[in-house]
Every structure is written in structure tokens, then in C-alpha cells.
XYZ file of C-alpha atoms in Angstrom:
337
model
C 13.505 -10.764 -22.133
C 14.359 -6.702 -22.891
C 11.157 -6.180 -24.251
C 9.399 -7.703 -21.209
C 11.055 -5.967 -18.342
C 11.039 -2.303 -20.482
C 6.733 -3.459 -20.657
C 6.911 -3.865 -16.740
C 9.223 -0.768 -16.668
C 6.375 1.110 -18.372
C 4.006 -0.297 -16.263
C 5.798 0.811 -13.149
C 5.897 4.634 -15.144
C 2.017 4.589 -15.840
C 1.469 3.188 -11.758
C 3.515 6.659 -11.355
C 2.134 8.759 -13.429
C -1.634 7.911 -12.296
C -0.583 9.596 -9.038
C -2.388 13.025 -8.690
C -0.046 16.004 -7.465
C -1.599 16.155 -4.550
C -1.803 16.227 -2.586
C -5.573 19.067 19.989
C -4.030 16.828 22.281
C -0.823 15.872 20.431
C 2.607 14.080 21.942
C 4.836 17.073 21.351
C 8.097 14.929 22.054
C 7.597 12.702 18.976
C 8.139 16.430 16.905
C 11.404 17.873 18.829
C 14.465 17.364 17.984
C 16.152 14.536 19.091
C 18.557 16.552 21.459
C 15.564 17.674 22.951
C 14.208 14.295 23.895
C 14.955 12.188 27.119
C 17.606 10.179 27.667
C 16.926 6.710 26.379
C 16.640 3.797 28.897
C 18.028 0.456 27.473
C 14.649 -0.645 28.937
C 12.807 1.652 26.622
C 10.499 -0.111 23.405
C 11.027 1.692 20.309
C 8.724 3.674 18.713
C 8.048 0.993 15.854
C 7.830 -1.442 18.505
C 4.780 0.685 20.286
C 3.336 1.645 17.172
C 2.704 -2.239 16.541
C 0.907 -2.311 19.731
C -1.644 -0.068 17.930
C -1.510 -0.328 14.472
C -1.156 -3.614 12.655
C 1.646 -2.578 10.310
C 2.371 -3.977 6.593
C 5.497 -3.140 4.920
C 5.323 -1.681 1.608
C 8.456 -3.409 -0.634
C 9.185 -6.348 -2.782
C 12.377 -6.148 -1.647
C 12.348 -10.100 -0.040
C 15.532 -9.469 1.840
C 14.009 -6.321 3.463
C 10.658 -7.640 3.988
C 12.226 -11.099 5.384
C 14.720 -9.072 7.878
C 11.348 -6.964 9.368
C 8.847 -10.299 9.241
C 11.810 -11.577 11.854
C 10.874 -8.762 14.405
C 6.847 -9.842 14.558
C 6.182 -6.238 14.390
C 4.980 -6.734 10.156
C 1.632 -8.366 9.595
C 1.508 -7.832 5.978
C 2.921 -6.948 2.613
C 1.930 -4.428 -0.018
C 3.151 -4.235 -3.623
C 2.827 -1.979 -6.615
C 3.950 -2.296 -10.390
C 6.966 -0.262 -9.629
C 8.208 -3.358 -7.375
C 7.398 -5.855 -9.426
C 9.447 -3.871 -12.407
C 12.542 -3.765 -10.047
C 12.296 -7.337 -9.256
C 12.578 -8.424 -12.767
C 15.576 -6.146 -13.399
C 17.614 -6.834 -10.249
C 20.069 -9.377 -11.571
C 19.329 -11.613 -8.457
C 18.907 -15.273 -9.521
C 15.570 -15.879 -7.496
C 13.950 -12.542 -9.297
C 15.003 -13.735 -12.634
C 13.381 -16.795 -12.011
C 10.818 -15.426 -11.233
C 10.790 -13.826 -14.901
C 11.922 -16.639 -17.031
C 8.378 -18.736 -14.858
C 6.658 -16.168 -15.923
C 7.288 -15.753 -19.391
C 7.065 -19.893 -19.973
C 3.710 -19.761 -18.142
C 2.578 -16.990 -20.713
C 3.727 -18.666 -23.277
C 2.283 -21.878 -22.646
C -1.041 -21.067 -21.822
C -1.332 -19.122 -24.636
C 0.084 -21.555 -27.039
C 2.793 -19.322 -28.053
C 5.681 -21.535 -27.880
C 8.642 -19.620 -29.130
C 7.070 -18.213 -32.058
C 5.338 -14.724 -32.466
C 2.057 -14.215 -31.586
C 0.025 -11.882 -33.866
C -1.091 -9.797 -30.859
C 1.231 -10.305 -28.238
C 0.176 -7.405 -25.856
C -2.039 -10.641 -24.403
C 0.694 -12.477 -23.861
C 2.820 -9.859 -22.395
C 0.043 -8.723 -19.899
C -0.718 -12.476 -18.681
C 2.938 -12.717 -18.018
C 3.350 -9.216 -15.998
C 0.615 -10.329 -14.139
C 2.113 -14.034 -13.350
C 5.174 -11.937 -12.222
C 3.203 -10.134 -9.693
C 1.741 -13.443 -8.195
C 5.411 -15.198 -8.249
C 6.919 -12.179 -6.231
C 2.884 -12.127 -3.898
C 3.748 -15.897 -3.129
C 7.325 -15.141 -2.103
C 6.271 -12.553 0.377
C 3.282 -14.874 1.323
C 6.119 -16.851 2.437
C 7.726 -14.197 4.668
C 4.585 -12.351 6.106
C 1.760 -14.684 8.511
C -1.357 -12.032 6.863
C -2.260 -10.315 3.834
C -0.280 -9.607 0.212
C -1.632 -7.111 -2.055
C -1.744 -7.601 -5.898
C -2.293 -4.641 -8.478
C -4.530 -5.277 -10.972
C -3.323 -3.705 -13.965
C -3.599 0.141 -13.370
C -4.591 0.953 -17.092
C -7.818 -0.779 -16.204
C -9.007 1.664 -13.413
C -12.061 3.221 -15.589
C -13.184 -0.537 -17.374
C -15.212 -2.576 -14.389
C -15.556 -5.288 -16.348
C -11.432 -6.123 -17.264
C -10.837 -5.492 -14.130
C -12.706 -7.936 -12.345
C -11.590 -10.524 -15.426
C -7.802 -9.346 -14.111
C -8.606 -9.663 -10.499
C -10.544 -13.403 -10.942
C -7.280 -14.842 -12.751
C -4.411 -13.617 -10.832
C -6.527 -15.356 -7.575
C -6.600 -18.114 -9.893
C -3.239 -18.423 -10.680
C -2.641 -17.750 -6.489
C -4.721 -20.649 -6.439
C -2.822 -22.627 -8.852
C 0.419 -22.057 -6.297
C -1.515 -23.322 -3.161
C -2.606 -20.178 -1.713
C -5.688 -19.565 -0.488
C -7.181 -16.152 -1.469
C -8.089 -14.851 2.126
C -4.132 -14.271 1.780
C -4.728 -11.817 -1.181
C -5.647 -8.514 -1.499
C -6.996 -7.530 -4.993
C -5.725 -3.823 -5.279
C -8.094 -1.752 -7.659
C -7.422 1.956 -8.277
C -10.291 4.416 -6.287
C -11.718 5.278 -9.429
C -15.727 4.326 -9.894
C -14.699 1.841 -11.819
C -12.701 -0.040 -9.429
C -14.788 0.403 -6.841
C -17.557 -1.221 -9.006
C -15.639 -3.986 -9.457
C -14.844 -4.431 -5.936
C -18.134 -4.616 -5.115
C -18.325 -7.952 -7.522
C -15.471 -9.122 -6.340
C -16.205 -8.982 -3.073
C -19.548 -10.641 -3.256
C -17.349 -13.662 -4.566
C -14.950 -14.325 -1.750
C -12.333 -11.843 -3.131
C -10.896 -9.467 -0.887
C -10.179 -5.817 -2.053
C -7.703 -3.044 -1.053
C -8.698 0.091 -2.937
C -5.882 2.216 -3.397
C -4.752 6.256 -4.301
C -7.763 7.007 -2.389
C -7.348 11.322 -2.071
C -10.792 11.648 -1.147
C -13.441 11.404 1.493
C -16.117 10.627 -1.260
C -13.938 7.906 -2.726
C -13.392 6.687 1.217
C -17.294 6.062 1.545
C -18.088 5.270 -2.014
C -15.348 2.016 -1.228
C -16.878 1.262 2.148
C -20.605 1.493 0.803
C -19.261 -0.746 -1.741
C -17.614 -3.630 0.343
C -14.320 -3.279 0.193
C -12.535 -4.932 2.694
C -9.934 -2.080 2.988
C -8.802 1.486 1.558
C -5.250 3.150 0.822
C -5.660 6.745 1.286
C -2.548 8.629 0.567
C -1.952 11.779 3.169
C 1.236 12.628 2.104
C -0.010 13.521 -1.892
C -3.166 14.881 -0.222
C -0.486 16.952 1.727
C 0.929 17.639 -1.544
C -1.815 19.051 -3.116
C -2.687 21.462 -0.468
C 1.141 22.846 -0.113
C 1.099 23.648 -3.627
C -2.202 25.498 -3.854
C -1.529 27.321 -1.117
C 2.506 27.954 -0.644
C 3.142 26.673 2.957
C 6.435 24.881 3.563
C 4.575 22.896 5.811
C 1.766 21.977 8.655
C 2.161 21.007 12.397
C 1.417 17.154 12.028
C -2.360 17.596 13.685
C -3.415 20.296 11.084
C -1.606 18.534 8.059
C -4.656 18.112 5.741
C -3.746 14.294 4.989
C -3.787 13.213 8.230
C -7.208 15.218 9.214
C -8.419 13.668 5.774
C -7.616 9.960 6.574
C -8.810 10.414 10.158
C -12.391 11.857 8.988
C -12.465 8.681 6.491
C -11.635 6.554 9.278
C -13.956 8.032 11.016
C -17.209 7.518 9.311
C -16.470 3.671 8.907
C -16.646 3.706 12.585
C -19.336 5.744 13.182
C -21.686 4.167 10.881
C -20.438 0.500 11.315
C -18.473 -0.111 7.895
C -15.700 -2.967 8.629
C -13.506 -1.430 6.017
C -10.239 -1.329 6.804
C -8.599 2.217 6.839
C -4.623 1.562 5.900
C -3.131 4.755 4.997
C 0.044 4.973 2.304
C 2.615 7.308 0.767
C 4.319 9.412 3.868
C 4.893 12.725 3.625
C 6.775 15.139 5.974
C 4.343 17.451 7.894
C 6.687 19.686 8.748
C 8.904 19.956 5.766
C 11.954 17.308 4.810
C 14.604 20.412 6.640
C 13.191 19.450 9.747
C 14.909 16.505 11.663
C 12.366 13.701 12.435
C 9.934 14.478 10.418
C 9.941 11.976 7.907
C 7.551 10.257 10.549
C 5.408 12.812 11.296
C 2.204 11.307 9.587
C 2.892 8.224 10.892
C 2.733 8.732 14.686
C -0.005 11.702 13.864
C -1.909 8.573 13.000
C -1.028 6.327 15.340
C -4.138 4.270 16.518
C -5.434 3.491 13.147
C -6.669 0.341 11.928
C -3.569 -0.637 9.419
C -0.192 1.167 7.808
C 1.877 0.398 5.063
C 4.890 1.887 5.877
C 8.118 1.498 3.247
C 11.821 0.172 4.666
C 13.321 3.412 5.347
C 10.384 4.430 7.482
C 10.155 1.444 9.343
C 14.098 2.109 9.964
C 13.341 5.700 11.126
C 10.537 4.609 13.810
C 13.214 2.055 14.873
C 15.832 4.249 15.890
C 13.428 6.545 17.751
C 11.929 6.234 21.261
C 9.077 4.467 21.960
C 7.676 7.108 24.536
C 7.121 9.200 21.463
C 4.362 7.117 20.465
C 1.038 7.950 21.796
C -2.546 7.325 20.380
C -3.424 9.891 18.143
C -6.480 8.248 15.982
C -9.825 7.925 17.616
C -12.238 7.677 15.859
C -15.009 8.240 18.408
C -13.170 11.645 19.002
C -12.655 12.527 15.730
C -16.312 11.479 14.585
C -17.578 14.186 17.211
């Protein structure tokens, strides 16, 4: 049992680790301070409540407490996970997570005729079971959410097509083997040219793809061109990037280079008819964490687009604000112009 969850602990590292250092008509009230904003009617929506009327929203956690208590509101379509959640659901010390590890590490064993005794190359064994762990915490939230849960295929496979699609066909058959149908799964393959070649396979067989740490407009259209049924670009490590090369503390939301660079992506799959689905991950503050509100400031700066995966403490943060500070900000007709 310690050697599996320290393998899904490293897992969770490398998932880390693979994450580059990266990095106008505009609703000023969403960016004052709160003092500064009207009084709040008890008539008023709040802003997470308006952003769902534009934006279907997913909630990034495998926490199934927190993504239970936000499926209650109707405002969360969808669920996304990563290694990193699936490494702190086996080492919670809550019964159902540990279940979920001991299922895993019988089903392992059994298909691969392990029993209780060593196997001479167990990395096979270890990686079938991280991966059944993925699908028991997927079927959980598949549970709690009426749309779409994303899987990570393992993310040491990013530059090798061919594993990767091998991954991606058996943890939709092992959805399968738990009664779920795969247009509830999202196959998430890294934004390398690797994954996006396997997408395109994938896709051509029924499976749905969400290709994620997407820092690029090239990697944007090479994924759409491709198939993919949706793209994770990540403004706040593209904001990142561009604060460290250059030294600014920060960006007014509308000139923050993440936003402007998930807005041109979402753009182009407009303009020239891709159905790929733009869902934008990994918040940053535009204005600089000393500033108070801004931990949302990507987030209504891209209000309007297709999808968002927004973590817990987010979603908490567009609860407690006012819904008049939620206007649309993403068009892509404008923005294609």
C-alpha cells in the first residue's frame, strides 16, 4: 500500500513538474474594490450564478464532498481531474478513498495474475492500478456531475502516440466495465504532438479528448485541426511566463497576455468553424495576488467563453461577489476582427 500511493505521489510530482514556468470595453466594477462597489440587493444573482448563464462551468477537484456541495447549486456541468487529485484521494484516510485504493490494487492484481506474489516487472502492475484509481474516483464524480469527467492519461506518455492511445482505449474500457458510457469521458492528453496525434485516433473511434497545458496558439489549432473535442489552455502560467521575462507585477485583466492568448485561440475555432471546445484552466491574478479581488480577474475577463474549469476556492470567490460584475467579455466575432 506505501509503495503505491508514494508511485501516485510521484505521479502527481511529474503532472507538476511538466508545467512550463509560464507563463476595450471592460466592466470596471468587477476590478474595484469591494468598498467601491454598490450596495448589494438581496435580489441580486451572484457573480458565479451569472457567469453560469454564459459559461458552462466544470469544477476542477476530486474532492467528492466539494464537488457534491457545488453539483447541488446546478451552476457545475462537469468535473476535471489531474494526477495530483487522484494522489490525494488515495492518501486521505477517508474510508470511501481507500476503497477506492484497496479496488484498485485487487483489480491490478488480478488481471495481471499477480495474486499476492511479486511480479518480476511490477511497474505494469503498478501503472494499471494508478490508472483503475483514476476511473474509480471519474465514476464517483460521474455520479455527482449530469456532463463530462476528465481522465489523465498517464503524463509520462505525452511524446509516445502510440502508449497513449493504448492508455486512453483501456481506461474507457475499464469506464465501460463500471457502466459508463464514454460520451461521459474525457480522455485528457498533454498538448504535446504526440498527444495531439493520438487524439486524432482516438477521436476517429468514438473517444472524446480534452487536450490539456495548452500555452500556445499553435498547439490551440494543431488540437482543433486534429479533432479534439476540447482544449485546456492555461492563462494564468501563460501570465506567468510573460511577468517573468519582462518584470511587471502585473496587467489590467484585458491586456493580461493569457487571457488575450485564450481569446485569439477561441477565436479562430469560431472563425473558421472548428467545434472544439475552448475551456480555459489554471487562474492567475491579473493584477497581482496584493490586490483585493483579483484572484478572479481571468475569470470574468473571460466571461462568455465556451467552458471553465474553475477550482473550489474560486468558485467560492465568484460566490461571494456580485453578480452585476459579470458582463460578457469573450466574443469571438469581436475578437476574430
Amino acid at each position: 500500500m506505501v509503495s503505491f500511493l508514494t508511485a501516485i505521489g510521484v505521479m502527481a510530482c511529474l503532472y507538476l513538474v511538466s508545467l512550463p514556468p509560464l507563463s476595450v470595453a471592460f466592466s470596471m466594477r468587477a476590478f474595484l474594490p469591494k468598498s467601491a462597489g454598490l450596495a448589494r440587493s438581496a435580489l441580486d444573482a451572484t457573480a458565479l450564478e451569472e457567469l453560469a448563464k454564459l459559461t458552462t462551468l466544470s469544477i476542477d477537484s476530486g474532492d467528492l464532498d466539494v464537488v457534491e456541495k457545488f453539483a447541488k447549486t446546478g451552476l457545475i456541468t462537469d468535473a476535471t481531474t489531474n494526477p495530483l487529485f487522484v494522489s490525494q484521494a488515495g492518501s486521505k484516510g477517508d474510508v470511501r478513498y481507500e476503497a477506492m485504493v484497496d479496488e484498485a490494487i485487487m483489480y491490478a492484481k488480478e488481471s495481471m495474475g499477480g495474486g499476492d506474489a511479486n511480479l518480476p516487472d511490477p511497474e505494469a502492475e503498478l501503472n494499471l492500478a494508478i490508472d483503475k484509481l483514476a476511473v474509480n474516483l471519474g465514476a464517483r464524480l460521474t455520479a455527482l456531475v449530469p456532463g463530462r469527467v476528465s481522465t489523465e492519461v498517464d503524463i509520462r506518455l505525452s511524446y509516445d502516440t502510440e502508449a497513449s492511445v493504448e492508455r486512453a482505449r483501456r481506461i474507457i474500457q475499464m469506464y465501460d466495465e463500471m457502466g459508463i458510457d464514454k460520451s461521459r469521458i474525457l480522455i485528457k492528453l498533454a498538448g504535446t504532438w504526440e498527444g495531439i496525434q493520438a487524439a486524432a485516433i482516438l477521436e476517429k473511434e468514438g473517444i472524446q479528448c480534452n487536450i490539456t497545458l495548452v500555452f500556445s496558439f499553435l498547439q490551440a489549432a494543431a488540437a482543433a485541426q486534429a479533432g479534439a473535442y476540447l482544449i485546456s489552455p492555461f492563462p494564468g502560467r501563460i501570465l506567468d511566463w510573460f511577468k517573468s521575462k519582462n518584470g511587471k507585477e502585473g496587467y489590467h485583466p484585458t491586456a493580461d497576455p493569457g487571457v488575450l492568448a485564450v481569446k485569439r485561440m477561441y477565436a479562430y475555432f469560431r472563425k473558421y468553424g472548428y467545434k472544439t471546445i475552448c475551456m480555459p484552466a489554471s487562474w492567475r491574478p491579473s493584477r497581482g495576488a496584493s490586490i483585493e479581488g483579483s484572484d478572479v480577474d481571468e475569470i470574468l475577463a473571460l466571461a462568455g467563453i465556451d467552458e471553465m474549469t474553475i477550482p473550489a476556492p474560486l468558485l467560492e470567490s465568484l460566490n461571494a461577489r456580485d453578480g452585476n460584475e459579470v458582463t460578457k467579455e469573450c466574443d469571438a466575432d469581436l475578437d476574430a476582427a
